Short mmCIF file of C-alpha atoms and ligand atoms in Angstrom, two decimals:
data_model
loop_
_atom_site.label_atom_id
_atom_site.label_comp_id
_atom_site.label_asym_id
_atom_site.label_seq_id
_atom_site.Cartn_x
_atom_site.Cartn_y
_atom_site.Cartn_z
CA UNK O 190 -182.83 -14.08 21.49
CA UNK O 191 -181.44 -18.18 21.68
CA UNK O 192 -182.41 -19.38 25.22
CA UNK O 193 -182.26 -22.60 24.42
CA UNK O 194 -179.66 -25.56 24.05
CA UNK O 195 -179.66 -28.20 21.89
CA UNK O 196 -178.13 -31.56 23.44
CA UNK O 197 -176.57 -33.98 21.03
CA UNK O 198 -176.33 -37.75 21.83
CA UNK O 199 -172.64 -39.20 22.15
CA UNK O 200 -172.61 -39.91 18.47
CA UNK O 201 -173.68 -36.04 18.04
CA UNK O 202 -177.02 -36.62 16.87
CA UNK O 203 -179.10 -34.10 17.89
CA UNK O 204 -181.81 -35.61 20.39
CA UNK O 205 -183.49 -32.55 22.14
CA UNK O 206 -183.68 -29.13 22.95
CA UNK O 207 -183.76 -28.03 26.38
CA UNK O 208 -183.52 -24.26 27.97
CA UNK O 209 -179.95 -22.87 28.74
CA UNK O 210 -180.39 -23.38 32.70
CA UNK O 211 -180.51 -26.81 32.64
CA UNK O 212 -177.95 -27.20 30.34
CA UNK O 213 -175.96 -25.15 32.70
CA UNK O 214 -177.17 -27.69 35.10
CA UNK O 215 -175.87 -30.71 33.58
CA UNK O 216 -172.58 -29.42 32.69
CA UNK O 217 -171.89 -28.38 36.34
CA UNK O 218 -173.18 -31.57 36.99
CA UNK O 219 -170.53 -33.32 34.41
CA UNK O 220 -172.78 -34.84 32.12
CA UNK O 221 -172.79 -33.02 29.08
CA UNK O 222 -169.66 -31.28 27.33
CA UNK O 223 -170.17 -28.07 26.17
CA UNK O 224 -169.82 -27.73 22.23
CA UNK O 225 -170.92 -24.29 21.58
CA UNK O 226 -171.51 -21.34 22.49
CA UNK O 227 -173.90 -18.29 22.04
CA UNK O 228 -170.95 -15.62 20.60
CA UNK O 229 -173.79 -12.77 21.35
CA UNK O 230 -175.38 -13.82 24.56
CA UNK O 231 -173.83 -14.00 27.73
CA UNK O 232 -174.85 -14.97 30.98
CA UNK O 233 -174.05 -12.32 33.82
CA UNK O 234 -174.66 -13.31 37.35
CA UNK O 235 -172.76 -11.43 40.37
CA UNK O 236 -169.41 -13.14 40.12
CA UNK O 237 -168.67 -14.81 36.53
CA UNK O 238 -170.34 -13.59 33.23
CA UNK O 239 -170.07 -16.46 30.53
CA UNK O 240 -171.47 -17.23 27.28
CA UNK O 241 -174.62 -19.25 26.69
CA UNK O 242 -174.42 -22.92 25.59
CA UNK O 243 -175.74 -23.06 22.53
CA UNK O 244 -175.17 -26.87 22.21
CA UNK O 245 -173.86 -29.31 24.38
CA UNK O 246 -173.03 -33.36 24.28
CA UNK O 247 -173.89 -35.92 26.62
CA UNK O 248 -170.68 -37.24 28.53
CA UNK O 249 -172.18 -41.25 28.80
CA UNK O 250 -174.46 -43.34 26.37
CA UNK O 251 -177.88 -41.87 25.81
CA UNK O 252 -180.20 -44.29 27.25
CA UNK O 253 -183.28 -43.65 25.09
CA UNK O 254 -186.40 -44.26 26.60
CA UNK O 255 -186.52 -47.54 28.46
CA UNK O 256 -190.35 -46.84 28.17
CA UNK O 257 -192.07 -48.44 25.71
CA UNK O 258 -191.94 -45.85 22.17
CA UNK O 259 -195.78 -44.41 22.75
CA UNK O 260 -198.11 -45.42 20.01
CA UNK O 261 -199.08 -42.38 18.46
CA UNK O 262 -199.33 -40.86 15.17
CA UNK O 263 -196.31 -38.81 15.04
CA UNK O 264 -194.36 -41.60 16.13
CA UNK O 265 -195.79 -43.95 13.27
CA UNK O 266 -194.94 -40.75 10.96
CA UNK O 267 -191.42 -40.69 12.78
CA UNK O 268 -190.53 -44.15 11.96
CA UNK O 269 -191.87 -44.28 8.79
CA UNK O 270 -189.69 -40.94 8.39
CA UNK O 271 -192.85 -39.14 6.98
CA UNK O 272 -193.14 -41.01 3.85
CA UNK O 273 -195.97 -42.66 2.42
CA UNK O 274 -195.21 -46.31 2.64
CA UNK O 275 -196.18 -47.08 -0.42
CA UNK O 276 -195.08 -44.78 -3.27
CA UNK O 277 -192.60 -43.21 -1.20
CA UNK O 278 -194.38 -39.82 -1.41
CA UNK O 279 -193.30 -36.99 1.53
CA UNK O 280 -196.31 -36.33 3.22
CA UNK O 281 -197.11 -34.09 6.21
CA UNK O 282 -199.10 -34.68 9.39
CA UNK O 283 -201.73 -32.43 7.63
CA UNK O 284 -201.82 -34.13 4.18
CA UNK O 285 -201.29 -37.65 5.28
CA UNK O 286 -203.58 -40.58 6.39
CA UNK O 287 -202.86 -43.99 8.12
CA UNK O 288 -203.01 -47.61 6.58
CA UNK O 289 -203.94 -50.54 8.21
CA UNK O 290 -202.20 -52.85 6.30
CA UNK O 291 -204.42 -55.79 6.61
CA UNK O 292 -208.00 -53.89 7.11
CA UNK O 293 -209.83 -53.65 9.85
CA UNK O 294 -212.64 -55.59 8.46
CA UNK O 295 -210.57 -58.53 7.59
CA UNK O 296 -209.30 -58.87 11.05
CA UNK O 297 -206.50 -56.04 11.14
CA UNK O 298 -205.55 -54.90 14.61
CA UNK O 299 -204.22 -50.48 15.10
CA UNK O 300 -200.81 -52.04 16.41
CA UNK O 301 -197.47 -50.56 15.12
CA UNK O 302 -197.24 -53.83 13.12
CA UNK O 303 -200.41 -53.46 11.27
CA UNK O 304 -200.30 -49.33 10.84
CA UNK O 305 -198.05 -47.19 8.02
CA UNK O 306 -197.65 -43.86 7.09
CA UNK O 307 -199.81 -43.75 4.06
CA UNK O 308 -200.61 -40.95 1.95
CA UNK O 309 -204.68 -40.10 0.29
CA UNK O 310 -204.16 -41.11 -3.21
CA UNK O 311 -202.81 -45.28 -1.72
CA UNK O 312 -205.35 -45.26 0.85
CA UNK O 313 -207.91 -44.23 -1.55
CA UNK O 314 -206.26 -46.90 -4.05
CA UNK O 315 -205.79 -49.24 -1.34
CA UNK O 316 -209.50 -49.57 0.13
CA UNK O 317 -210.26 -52.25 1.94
CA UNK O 318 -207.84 -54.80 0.75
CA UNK O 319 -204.55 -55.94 1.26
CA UNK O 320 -201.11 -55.43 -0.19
CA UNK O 321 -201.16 -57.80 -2.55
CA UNK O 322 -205.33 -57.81 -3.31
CA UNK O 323 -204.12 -54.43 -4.26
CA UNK O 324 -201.14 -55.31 -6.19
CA UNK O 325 -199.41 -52.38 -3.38
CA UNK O 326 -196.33 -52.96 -2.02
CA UNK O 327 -194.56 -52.35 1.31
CA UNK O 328 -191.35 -50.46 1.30
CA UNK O 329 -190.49 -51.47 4.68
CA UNK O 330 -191.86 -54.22 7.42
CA UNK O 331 -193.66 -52.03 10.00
CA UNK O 332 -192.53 -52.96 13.57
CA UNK O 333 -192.75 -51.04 16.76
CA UNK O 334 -189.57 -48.75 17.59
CA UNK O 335 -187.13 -49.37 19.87
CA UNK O 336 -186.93 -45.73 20.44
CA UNK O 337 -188.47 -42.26 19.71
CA UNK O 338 -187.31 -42.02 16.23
CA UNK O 339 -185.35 -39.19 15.93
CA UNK O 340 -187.83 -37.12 13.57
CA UNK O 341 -190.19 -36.33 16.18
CA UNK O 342 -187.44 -33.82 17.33
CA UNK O 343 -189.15 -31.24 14.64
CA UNK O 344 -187.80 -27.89 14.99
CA UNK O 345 -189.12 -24.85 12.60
CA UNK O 346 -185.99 -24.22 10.62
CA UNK O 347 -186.53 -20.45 11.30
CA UNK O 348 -186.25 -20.45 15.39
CA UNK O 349 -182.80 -23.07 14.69
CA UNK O 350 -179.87 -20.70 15.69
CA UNK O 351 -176.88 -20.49 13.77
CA UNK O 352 -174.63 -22.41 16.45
CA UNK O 353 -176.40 -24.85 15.63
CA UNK O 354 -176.48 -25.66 12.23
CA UNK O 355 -173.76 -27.86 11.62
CA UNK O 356 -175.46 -30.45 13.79
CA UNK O 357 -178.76 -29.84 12.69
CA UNK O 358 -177.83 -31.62 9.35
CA UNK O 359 -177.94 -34.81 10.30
CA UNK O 360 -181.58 -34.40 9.94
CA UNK O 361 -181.96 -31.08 8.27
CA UNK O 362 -184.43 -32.70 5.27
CA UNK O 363 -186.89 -33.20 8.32
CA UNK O 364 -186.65 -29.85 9.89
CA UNK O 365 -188.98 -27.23 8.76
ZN1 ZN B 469 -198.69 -43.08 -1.47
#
């Protein structure tokens, strides 16, 4: 049974999933708009019986986290949208490794500037030596997000309900 609510950004992106009771919450507070509905479920209390929200939409800009983006793995994975950043391979947070682009033992620091997604075959490849001692190339300059990208919001594409599909496919290629 759906109990939970997916909240799309203003540009209806979806940004997280959150349980039906707070989305009830923020809609009787005003700040989301509801988009839809759970057809099957409904919501019975002693004077109104309604239908769940199945996805709603924030009413204002969605200030992403004024936090700095944490420096972790599935964030480097999330930027680097899970691909290796050298061939371009998919990889998985099971199957793939890190890079430091400029090695540790020539001086290379673990900052989001000096880490990408990499996958076992280029780091193997790779070693200890740099892009271009390697003859590898970059396929994009790695610098430190301005926000959570949007692939950490991984759901398994078999607990996405129906309502929401059509917004899920923004980003469907990374569920699953
Ligand atoms: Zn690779």
């Amino acid at each position: 049974m759906p109990d939970q609510t997916l909240v799309l950004s203003q540009g209806y992106q979806p940004i997280k999933v959150i349980p039906w009771q707070r989305a009830i919450t923020l809609l009787t507070l005003g700040k989301v708009e509801l988009i839809e509905e759970y057809d099957e479920e409904h919501i019975r209390s002693r004077y109104l019986v309604m239908k769940m929200p199945a996805v709603v939409r924030l009413i204002n800009a969605f200030r992403r986290h004024k936090k700095p983006v944490k420096f972790s793995r599935i964030n480097i994975y999330g930027r680097d949208k899970y691909r290796c950043q050298y061939c371009g391979d998919e990889v998985t947070l099971e199957s793939g490794t890190y890079d430091h682009v400029v090695p540790r033992s020539k001086g290379g620091k673990t900052v989001w500037s000096n880490i990408v997604t990499c996958c076992e075959p280029c780091n193997a490849k790779k070693s200890n030596q740099t892009p271009s001692e390697a003859g590898m190339h970059l396929r994009t300059k790695p610098i430190q997000p301005k926000a959570v990208p949007i692939q950490a919001l991984r759901i398994s594409r078999t607990s996405v309900p129906d309502a929401w599909a059509s917004y899920m496919y923004w980003n469907s290629s990374l569920i699953g």
